[in-house]
Short mmCIF file of N, CA and C in Angstrom, two decimals:
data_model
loop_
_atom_site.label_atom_id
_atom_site.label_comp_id
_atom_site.label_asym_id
_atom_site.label_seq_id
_atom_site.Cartn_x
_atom_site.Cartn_y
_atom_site.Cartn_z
N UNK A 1 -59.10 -43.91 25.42
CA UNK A 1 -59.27 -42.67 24.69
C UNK A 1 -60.65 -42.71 24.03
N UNK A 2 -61.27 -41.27 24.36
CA UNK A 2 -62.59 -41.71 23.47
C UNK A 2 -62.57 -41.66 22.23
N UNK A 3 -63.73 -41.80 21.20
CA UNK A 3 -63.70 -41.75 19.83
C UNK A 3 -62.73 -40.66 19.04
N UNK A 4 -63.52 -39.68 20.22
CA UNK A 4 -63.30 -38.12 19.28
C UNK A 4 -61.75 -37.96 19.59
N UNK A 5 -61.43 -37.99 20.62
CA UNK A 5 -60.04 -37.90 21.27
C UNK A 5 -59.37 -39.16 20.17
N UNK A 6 -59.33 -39.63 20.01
CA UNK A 6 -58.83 -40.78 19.21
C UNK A 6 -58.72 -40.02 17.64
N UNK A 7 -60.08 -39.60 16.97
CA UNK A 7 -60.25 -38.86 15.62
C UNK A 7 -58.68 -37.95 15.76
N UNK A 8 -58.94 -36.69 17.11
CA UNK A 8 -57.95 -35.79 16.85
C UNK A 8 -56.54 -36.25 16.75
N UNK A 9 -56.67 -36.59 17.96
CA UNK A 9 -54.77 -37.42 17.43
C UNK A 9 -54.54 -38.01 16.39
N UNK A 10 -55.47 -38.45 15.44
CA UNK A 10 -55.59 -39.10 14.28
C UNK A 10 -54.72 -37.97 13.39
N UNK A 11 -56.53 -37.48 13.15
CA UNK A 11 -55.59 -35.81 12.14
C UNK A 11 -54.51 -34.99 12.72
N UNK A 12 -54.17 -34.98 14.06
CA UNK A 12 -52.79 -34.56 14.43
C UNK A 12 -51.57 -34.99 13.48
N UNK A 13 -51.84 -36.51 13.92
CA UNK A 13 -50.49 -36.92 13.11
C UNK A 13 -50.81 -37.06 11.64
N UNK A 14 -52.17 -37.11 11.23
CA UNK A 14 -51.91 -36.65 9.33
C UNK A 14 -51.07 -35.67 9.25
N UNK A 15 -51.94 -34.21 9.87
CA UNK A 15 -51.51 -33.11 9.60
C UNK A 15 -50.24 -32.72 9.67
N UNK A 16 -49.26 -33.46 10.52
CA UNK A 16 -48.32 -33.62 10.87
C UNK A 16 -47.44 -34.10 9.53
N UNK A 17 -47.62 -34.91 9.02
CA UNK A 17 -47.55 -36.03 8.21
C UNK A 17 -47.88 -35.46 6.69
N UNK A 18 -49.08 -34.79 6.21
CA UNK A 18 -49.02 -34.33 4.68
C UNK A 18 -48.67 -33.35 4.27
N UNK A 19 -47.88 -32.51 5.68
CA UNK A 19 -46.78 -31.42 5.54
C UNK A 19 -45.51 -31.90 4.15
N UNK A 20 -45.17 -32.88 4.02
CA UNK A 20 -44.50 -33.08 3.27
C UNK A 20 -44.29 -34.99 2.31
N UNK A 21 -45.38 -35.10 2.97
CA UNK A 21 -45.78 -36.28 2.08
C UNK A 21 -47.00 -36.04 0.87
N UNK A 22 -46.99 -36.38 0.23
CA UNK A 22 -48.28 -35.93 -1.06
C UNK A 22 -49.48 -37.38 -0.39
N UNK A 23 -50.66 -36.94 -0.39
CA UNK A 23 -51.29 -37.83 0.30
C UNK A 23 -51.24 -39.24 -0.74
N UNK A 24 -50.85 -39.57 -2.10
CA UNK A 24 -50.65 -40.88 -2.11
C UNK A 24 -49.69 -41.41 -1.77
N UNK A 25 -48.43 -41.08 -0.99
CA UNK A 25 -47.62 -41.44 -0.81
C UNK A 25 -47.63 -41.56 1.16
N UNK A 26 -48.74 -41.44 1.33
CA UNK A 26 -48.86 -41.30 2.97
C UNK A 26 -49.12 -42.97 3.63
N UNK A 27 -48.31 -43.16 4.09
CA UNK A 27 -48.65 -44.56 4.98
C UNK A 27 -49.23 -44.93 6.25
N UNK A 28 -50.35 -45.23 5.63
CA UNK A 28 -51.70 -45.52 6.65
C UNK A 28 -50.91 -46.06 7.74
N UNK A 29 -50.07 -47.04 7.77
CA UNK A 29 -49.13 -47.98 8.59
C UNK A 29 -48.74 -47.02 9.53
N UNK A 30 -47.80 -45.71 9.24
CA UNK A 30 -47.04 -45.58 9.74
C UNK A 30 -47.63 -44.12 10.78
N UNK A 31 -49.26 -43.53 9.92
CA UNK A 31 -49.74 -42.90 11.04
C UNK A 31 -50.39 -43.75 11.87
N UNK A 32 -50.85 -45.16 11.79
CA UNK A 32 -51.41 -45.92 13.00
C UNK A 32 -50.31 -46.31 14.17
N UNK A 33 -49.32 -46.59 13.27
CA UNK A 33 -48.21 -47.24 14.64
C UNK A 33 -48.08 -46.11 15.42
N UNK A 34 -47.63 -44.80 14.65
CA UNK A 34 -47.56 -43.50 15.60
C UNK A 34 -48.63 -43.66 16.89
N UNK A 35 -50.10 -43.36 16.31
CA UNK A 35 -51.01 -43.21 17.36
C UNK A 35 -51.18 -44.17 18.23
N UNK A 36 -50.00 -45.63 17.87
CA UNK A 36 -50.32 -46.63 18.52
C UNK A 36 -51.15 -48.08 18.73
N UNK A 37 -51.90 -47.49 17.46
CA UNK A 37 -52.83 -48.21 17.16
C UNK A 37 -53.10 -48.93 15.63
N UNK A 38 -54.04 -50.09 15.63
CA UNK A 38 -54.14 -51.19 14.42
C UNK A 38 -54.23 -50.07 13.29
N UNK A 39 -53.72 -50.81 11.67
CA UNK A 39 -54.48 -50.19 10.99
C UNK A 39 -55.60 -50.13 10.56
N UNK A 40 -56.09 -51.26 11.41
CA UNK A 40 -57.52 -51.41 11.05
C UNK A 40 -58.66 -50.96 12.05
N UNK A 41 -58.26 -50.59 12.90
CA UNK A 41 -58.77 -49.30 13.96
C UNK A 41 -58.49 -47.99 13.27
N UNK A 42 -57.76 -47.88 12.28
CA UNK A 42 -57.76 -45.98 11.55
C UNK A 42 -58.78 -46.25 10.97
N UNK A 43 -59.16 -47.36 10.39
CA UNK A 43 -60.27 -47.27 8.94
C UNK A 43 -61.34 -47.41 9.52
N UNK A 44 -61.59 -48.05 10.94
CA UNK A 44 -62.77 -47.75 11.45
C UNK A 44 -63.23 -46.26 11.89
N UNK A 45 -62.37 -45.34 12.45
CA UNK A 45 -62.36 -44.07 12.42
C UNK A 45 -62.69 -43.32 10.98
N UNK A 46 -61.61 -43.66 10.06
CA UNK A 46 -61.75 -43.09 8.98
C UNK A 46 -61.75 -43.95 7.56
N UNK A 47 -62.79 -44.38 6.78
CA UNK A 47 -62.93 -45.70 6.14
C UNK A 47 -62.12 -45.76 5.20
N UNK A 48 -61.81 -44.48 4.66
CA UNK A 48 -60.61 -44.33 3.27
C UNK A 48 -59.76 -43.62 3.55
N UNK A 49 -58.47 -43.82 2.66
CA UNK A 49 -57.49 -42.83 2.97
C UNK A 49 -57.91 -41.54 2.71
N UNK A 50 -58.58 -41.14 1.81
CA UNK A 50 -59.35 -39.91 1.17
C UNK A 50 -60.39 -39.20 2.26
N UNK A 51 -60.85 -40.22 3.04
CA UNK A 51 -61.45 -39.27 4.10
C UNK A 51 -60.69 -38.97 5.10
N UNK A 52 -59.22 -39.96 5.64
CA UNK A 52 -58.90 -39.42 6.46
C UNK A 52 -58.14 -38.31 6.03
N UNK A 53 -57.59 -38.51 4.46
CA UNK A 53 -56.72 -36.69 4.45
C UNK A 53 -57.44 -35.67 4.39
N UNK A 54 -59.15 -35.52 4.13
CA UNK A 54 -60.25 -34.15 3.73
C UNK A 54 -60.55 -33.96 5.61
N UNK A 55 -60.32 -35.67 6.57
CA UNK A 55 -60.40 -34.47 8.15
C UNK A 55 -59.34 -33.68 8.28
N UNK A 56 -57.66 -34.00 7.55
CA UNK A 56 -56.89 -33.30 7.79
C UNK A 56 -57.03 -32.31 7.37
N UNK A 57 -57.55 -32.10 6.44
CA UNK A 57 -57.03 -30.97 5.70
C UNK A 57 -58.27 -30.07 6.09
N UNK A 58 -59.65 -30.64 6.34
CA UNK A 58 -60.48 -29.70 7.09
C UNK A 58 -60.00 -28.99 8.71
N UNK A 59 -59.65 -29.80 9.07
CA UNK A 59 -58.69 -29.62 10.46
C UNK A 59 -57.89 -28.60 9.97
N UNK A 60 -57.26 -28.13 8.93
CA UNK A 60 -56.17 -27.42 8.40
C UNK A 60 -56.53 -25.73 8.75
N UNK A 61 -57.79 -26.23 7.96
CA UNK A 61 -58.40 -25.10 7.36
C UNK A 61 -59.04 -24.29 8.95
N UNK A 62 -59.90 -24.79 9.40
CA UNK A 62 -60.02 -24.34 10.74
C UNK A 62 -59.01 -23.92 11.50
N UNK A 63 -57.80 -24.46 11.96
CA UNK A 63 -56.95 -24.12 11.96
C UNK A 63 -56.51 -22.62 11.29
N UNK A 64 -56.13 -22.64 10.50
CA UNK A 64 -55.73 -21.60 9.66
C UNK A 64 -56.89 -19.92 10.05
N UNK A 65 -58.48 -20.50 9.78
CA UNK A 65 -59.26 -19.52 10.66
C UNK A 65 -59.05 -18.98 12.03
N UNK A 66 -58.62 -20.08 12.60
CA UNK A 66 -58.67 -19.30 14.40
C UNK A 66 -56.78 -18.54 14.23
N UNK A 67 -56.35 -19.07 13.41
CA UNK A 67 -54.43 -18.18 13.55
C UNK A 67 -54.75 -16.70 13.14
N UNK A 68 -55.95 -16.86 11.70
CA UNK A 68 -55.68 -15.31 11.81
C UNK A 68 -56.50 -14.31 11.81
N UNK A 69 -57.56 -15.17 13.27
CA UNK A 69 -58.57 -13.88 13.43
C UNK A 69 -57.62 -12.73 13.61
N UNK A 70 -58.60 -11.52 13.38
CA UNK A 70 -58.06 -10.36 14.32
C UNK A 70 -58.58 -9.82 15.21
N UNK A 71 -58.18 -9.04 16.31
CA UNK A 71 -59.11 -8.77 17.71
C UNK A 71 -59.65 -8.00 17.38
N UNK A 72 -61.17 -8.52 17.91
CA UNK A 72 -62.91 -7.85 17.50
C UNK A 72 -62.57 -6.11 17.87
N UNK A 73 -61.92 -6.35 18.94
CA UNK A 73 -61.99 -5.14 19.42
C UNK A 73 -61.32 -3.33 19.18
N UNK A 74 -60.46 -4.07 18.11
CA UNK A 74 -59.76 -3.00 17.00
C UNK A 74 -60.50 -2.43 16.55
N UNK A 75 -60.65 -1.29 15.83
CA UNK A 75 -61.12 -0.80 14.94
C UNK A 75 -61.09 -1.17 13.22
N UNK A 76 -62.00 -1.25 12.84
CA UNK A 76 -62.07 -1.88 11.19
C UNK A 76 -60.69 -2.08 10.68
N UNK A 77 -60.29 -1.01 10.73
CA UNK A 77 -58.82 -0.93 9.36
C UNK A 77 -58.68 -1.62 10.16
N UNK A 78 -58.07 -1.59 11.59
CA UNK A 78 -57.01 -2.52 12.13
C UNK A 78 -56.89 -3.86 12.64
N UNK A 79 -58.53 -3.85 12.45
CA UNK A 79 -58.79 -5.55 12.15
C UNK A 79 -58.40 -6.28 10.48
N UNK A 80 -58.50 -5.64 9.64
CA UNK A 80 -58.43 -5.48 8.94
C UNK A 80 -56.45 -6.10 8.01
N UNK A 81 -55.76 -5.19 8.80
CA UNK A 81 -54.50 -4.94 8.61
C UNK A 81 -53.90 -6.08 9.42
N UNK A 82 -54.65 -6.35 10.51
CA UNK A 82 -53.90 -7.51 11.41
C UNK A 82 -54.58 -8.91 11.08
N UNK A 83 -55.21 -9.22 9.98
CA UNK A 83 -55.48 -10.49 9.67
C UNK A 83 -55.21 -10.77 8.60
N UNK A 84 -54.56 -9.37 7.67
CA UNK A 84 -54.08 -9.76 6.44
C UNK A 84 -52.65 -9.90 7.08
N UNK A 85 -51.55 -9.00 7.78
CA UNK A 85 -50.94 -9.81 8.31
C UNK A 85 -50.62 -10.77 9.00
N UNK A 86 -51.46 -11.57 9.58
CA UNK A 86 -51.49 -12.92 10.70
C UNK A 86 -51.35 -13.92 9.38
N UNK A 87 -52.37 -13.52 7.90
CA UNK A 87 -52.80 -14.76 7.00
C UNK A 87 -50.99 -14.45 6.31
N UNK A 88 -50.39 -13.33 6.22
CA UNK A 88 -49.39 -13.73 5.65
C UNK A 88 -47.89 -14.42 6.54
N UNK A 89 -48.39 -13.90 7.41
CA UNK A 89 -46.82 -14.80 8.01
C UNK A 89 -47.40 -16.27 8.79
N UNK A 90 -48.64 -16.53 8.64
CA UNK A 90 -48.90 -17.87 8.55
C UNK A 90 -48.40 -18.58 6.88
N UNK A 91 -48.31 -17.70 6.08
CA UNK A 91 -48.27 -18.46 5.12
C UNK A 91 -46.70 -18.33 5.03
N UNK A 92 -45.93 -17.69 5.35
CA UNK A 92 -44.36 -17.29 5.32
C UNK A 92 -44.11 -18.89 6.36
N UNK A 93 -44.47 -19.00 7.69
CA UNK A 93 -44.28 -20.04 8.62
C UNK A 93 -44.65 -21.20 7.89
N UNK A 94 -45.54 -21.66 7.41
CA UNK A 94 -45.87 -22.91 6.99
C UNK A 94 -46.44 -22.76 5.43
N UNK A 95 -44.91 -22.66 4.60
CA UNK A 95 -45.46 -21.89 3.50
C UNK A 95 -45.72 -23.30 2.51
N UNK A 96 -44.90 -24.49 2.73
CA UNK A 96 -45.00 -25.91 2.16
C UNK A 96 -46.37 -26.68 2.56
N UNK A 97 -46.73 -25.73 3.40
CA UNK A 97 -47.87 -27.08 4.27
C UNK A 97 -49.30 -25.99 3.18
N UNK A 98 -49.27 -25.06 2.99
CA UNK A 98 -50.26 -23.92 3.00
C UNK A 98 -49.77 -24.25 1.06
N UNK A 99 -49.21 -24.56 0.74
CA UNK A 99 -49.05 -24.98 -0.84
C UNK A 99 -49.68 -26.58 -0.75
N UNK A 100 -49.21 -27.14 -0.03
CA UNK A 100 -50.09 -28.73 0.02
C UNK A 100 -51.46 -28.05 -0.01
N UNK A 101 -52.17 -27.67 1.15
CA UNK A 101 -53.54 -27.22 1.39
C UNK A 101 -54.51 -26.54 -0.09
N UNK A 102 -53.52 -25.85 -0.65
CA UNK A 102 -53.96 -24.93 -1.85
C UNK A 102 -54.32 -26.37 -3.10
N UNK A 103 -53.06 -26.68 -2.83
CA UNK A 103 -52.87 -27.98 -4.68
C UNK A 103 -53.45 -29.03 -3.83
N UNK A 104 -53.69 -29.77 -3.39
CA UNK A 104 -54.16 -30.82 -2.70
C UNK A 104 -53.42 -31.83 -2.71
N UNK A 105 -52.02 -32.02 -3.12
CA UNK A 105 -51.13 -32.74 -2.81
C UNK A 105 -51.87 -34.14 -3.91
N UNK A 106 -52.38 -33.68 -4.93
CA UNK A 106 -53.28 -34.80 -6.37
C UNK A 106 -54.22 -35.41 -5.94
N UNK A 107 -54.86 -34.94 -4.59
CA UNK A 107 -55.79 -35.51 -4.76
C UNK A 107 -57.07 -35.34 -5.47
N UNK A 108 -57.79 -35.75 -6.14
CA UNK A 108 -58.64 -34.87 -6.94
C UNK A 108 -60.08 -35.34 -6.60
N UNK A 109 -60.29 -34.20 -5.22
CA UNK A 109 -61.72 -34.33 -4.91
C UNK A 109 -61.92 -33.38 -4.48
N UNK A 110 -63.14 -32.83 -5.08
CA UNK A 110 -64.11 -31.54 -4.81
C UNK A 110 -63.58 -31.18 -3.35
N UNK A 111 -64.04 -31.46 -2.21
CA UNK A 111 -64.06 -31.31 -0.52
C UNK A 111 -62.95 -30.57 -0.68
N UNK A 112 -61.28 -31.13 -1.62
CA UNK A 112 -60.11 -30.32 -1.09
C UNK A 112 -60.34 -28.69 -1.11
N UNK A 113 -61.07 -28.66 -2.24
CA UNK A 113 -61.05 -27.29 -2.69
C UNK A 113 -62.58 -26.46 -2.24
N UNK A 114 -63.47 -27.24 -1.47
CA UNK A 114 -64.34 -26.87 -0.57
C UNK A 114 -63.61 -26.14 0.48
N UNK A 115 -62.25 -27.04 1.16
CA UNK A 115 -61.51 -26.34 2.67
C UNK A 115 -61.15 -24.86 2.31
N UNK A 116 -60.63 -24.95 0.98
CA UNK A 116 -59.83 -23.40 0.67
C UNK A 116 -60.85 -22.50 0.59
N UNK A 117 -62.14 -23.07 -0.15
CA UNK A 117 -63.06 -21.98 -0.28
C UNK A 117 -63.19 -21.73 1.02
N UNK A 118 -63.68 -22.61 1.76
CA UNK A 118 -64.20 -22.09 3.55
C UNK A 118 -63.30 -20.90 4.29
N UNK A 119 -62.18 -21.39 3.77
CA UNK A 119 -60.78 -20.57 4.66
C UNK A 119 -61.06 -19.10 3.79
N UNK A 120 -61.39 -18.71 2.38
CA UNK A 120 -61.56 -17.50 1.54
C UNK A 120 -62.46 -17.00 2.04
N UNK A 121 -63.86 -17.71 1.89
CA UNK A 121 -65.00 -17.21 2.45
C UNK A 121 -64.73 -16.11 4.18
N UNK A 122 -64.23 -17.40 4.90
CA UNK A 122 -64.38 -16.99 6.25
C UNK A 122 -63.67 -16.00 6.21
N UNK A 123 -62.02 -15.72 5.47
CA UNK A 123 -61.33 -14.64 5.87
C UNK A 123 -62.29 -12.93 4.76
N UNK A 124 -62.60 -13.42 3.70
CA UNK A 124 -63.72 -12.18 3.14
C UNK A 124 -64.34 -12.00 4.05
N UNK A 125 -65.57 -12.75 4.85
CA UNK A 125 -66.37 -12.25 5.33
C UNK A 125 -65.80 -11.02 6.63
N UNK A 126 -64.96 -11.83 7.37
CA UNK A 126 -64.10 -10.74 8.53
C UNK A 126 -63.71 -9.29 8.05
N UNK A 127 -63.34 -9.04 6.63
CA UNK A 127 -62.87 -7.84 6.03
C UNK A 127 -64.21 -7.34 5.47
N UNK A 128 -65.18 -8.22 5.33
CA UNK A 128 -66.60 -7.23 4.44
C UNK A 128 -66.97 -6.67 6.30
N UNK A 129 -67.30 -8.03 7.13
CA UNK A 129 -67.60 -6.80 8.04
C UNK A 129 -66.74 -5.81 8.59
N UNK A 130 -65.52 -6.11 9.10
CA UNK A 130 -64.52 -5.14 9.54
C UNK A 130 -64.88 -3.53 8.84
N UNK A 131 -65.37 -3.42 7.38
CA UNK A 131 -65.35 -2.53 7.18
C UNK A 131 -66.48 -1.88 6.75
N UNK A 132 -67.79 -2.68 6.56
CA UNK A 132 -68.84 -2.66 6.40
C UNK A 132 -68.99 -2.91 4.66
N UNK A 133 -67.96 -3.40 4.13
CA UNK A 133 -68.40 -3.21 2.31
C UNK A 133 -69.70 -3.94 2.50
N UNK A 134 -70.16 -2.78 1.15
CA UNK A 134 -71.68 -3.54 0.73
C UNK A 134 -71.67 -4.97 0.10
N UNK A 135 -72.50 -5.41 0.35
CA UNK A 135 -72.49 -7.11 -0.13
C UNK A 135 -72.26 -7.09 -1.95
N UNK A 136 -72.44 -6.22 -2.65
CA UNK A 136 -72.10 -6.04 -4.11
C UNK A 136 -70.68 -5.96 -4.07
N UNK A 137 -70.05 -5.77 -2.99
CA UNK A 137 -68.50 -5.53 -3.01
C UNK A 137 -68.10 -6.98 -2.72
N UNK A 138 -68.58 -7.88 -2.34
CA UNK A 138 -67.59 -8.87 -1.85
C UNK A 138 -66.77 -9.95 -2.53
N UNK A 139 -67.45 -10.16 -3.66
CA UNK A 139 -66.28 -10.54 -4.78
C UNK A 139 -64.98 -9.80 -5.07
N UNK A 140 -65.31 -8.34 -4.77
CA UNK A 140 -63.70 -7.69 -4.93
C UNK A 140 -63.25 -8.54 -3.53
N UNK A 141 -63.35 -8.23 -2.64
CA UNK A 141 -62.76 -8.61 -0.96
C UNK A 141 -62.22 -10.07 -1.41
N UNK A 142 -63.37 -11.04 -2.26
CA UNK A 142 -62.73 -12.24 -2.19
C UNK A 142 -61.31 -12.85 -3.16
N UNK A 143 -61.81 -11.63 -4.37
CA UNK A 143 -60.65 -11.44 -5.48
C UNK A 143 -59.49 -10.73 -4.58
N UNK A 144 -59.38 -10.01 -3.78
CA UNK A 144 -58.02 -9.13 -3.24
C UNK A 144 -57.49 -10.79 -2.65
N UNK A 145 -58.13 -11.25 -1.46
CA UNK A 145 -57.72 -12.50 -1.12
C UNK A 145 -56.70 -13.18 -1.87
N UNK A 146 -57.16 -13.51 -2.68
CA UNK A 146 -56.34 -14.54 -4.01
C UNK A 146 -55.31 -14.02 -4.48
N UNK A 147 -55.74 -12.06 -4.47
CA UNK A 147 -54.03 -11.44 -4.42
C UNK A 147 -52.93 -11.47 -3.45
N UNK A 148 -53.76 -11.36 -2.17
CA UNK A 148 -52.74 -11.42 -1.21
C UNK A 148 -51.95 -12.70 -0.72
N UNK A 149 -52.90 -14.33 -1.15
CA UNK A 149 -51.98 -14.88 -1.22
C UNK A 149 -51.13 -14.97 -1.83
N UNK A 150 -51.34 -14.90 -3.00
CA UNK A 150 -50.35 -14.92 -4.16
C UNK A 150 -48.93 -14.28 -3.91
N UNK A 151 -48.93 -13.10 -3.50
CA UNK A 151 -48.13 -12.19 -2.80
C UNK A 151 -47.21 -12.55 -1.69
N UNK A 152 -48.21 -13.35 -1.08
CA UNK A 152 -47.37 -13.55 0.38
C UNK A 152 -46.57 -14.77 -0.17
N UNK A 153 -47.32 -15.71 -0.92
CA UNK A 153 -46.70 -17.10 -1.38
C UNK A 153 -44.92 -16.63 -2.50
N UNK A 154 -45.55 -15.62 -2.89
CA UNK A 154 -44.03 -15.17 -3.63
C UNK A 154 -43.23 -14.59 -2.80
N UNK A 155 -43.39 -13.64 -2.10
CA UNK A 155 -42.44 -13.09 -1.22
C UNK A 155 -41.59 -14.10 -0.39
N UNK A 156 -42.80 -14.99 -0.03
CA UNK A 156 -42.32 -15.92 1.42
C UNK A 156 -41.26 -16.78 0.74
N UNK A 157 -41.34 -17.40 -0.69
CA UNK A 157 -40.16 -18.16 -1.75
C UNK A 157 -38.89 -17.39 -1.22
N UNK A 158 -39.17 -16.37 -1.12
CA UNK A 158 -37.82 -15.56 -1.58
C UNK A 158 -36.81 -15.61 0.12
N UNK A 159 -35.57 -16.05 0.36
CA UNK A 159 -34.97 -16.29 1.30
C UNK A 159 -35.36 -14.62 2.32
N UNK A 160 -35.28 -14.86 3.53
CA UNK A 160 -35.62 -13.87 4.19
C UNK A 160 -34.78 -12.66 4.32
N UNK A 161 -33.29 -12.44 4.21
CA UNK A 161 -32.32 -11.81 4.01
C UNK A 161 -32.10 -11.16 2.16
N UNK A 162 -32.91 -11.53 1.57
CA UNK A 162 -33.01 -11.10 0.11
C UNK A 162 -34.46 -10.83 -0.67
N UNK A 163 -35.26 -10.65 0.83
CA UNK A 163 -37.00 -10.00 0.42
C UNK A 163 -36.59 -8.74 0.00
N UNK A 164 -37.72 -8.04 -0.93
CA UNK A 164 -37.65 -7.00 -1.69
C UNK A 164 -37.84 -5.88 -0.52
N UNK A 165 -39.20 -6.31 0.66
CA UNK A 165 -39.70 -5.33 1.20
C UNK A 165 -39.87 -6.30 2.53
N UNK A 166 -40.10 -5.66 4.02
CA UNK A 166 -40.39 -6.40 4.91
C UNK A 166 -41.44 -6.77 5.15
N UNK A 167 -42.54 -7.86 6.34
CA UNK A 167 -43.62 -8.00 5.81
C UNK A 167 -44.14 -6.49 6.29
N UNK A 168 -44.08 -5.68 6.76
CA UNK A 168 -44.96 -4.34 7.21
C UNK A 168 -45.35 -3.65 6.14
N UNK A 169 -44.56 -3.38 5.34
CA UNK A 169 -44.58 -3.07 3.75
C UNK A 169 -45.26 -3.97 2.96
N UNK A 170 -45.46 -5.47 3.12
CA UNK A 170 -46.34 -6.08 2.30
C UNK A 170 -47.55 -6.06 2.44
N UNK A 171 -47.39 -6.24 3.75
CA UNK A 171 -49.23 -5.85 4.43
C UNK A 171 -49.71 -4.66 4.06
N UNK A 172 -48.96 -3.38 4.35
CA UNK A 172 -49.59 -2.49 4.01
C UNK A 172 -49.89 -2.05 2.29
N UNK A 173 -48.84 -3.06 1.60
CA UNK A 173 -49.34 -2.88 0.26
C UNK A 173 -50.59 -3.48 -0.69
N UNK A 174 -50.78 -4.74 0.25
CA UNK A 174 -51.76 -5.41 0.50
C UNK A 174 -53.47 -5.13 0.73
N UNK A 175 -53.18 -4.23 1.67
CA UNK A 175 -54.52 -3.13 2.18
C UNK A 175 -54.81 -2.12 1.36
N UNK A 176 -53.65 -1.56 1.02
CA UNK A 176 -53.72 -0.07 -0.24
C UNK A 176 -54.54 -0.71 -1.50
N UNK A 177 -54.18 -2.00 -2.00
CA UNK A 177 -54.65 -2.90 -3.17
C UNK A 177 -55.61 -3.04 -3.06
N UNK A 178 -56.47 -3.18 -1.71
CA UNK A 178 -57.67 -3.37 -1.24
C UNK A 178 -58.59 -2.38 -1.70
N UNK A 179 -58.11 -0.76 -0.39
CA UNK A 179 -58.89 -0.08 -0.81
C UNK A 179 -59.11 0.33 -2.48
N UNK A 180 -57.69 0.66 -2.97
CA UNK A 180 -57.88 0.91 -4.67
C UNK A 180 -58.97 -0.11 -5.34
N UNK A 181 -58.62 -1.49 -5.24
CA UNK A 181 -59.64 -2.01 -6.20
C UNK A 181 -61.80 -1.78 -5.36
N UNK A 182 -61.75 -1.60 -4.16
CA UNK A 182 -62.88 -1.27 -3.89
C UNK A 182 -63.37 -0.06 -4.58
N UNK A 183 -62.53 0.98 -4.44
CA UNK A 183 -62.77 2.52 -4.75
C UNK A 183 -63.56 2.05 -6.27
N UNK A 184 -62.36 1.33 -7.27
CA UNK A 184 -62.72 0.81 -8.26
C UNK A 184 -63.94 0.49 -8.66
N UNK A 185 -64.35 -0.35 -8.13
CA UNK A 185 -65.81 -1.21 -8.22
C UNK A 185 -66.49 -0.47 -7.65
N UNK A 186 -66.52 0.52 -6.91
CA UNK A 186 -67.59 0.66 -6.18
C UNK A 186 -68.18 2.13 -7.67
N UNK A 187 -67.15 2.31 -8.19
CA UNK A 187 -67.40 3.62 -8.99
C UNK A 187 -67.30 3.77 -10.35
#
């Protein structure tokens, strides 16, 4: 296996793995035996445990970008509408793994909270262009973000047979929040 091929299966089975382990409680041991390999072949790949959970969790985050592009080829709103819904029922599907990603599971290093910014950034930027907001607008775009997770992260708590609203209704309440607070700022 080459290096890189070796790296991915690596963060495969982190990622796999800090779904529900808090990364101090993750055993270097037990993702090497997985991949098959020494533990002292992981640390040559990855020298600390701390770097190998920031490839996972960068791995995460990329991840998380390509689930909820939306197709270029829509029109604004509906690029728009289909990546705020893709980002919420990604977060409904892997709503424990996407709370690790957010809190960093204690780890307390800058990079964790570099991935989230990347994942905010990248999903603002798709909605500033989707719709053309002026670049003075994009702190609202990046503030709605932080609403809509928030939103999706509460809804998704709530058992699926006892949601308030379905997600079609959240999304679209989601977007309405959008335009209102733009209208807002912009005036």
């Amino acid at each position: 296996m080459s290096a890189e091929d070796r790296r991915r299966q690596l963060v495969a089975i982190g990622l796999a793995k800090i779904v529900e382990t808090p990364i101090q409680d993750l055993s270097m041991d037990d993702v090497a035996a997985e991949a098959g390999i020494s533990r002292g072949l992981l640390f040559h790949y990855f020298p600390t445990k701390t770097d190998f959970y920031l490839a996972c969790i960068a791995a995460a985050g990329r991840r998380m970008l390509r689930t909820t592009a939306p197709d270029p080829d829509l029109a604004g709103e509906e690029q728009v509408e289909m990546t705020t819904r893709l980002m919420v029922e990604q977060i409904e599907r892997r709503r424990g793994f996407y709370l690790a990603l957010v809190h960093g599971h204690g780890v307390a290093d800058p990079r964790v909270a570099e991935v989230m910014d990347s994942v905010r950034e990248g999903s603002t930027e798709r909605v500033v262009a989707a719709l053309g907001v002026p670049e003075s607008q994009r702190p609202v775009v990046r503030a709605w973000w932080a609403y809509t997770e928030d939103r999706a992260l509460t809804w998704s708590a709530v058992p699926t047979g006892e949601r308030p609203v379905p997600v079609s209704v959240l999304v679209e309440e989601c977007v309405a929040a959008l335009h209102a607070l733009l209208r807002i700022s912009a005036g």
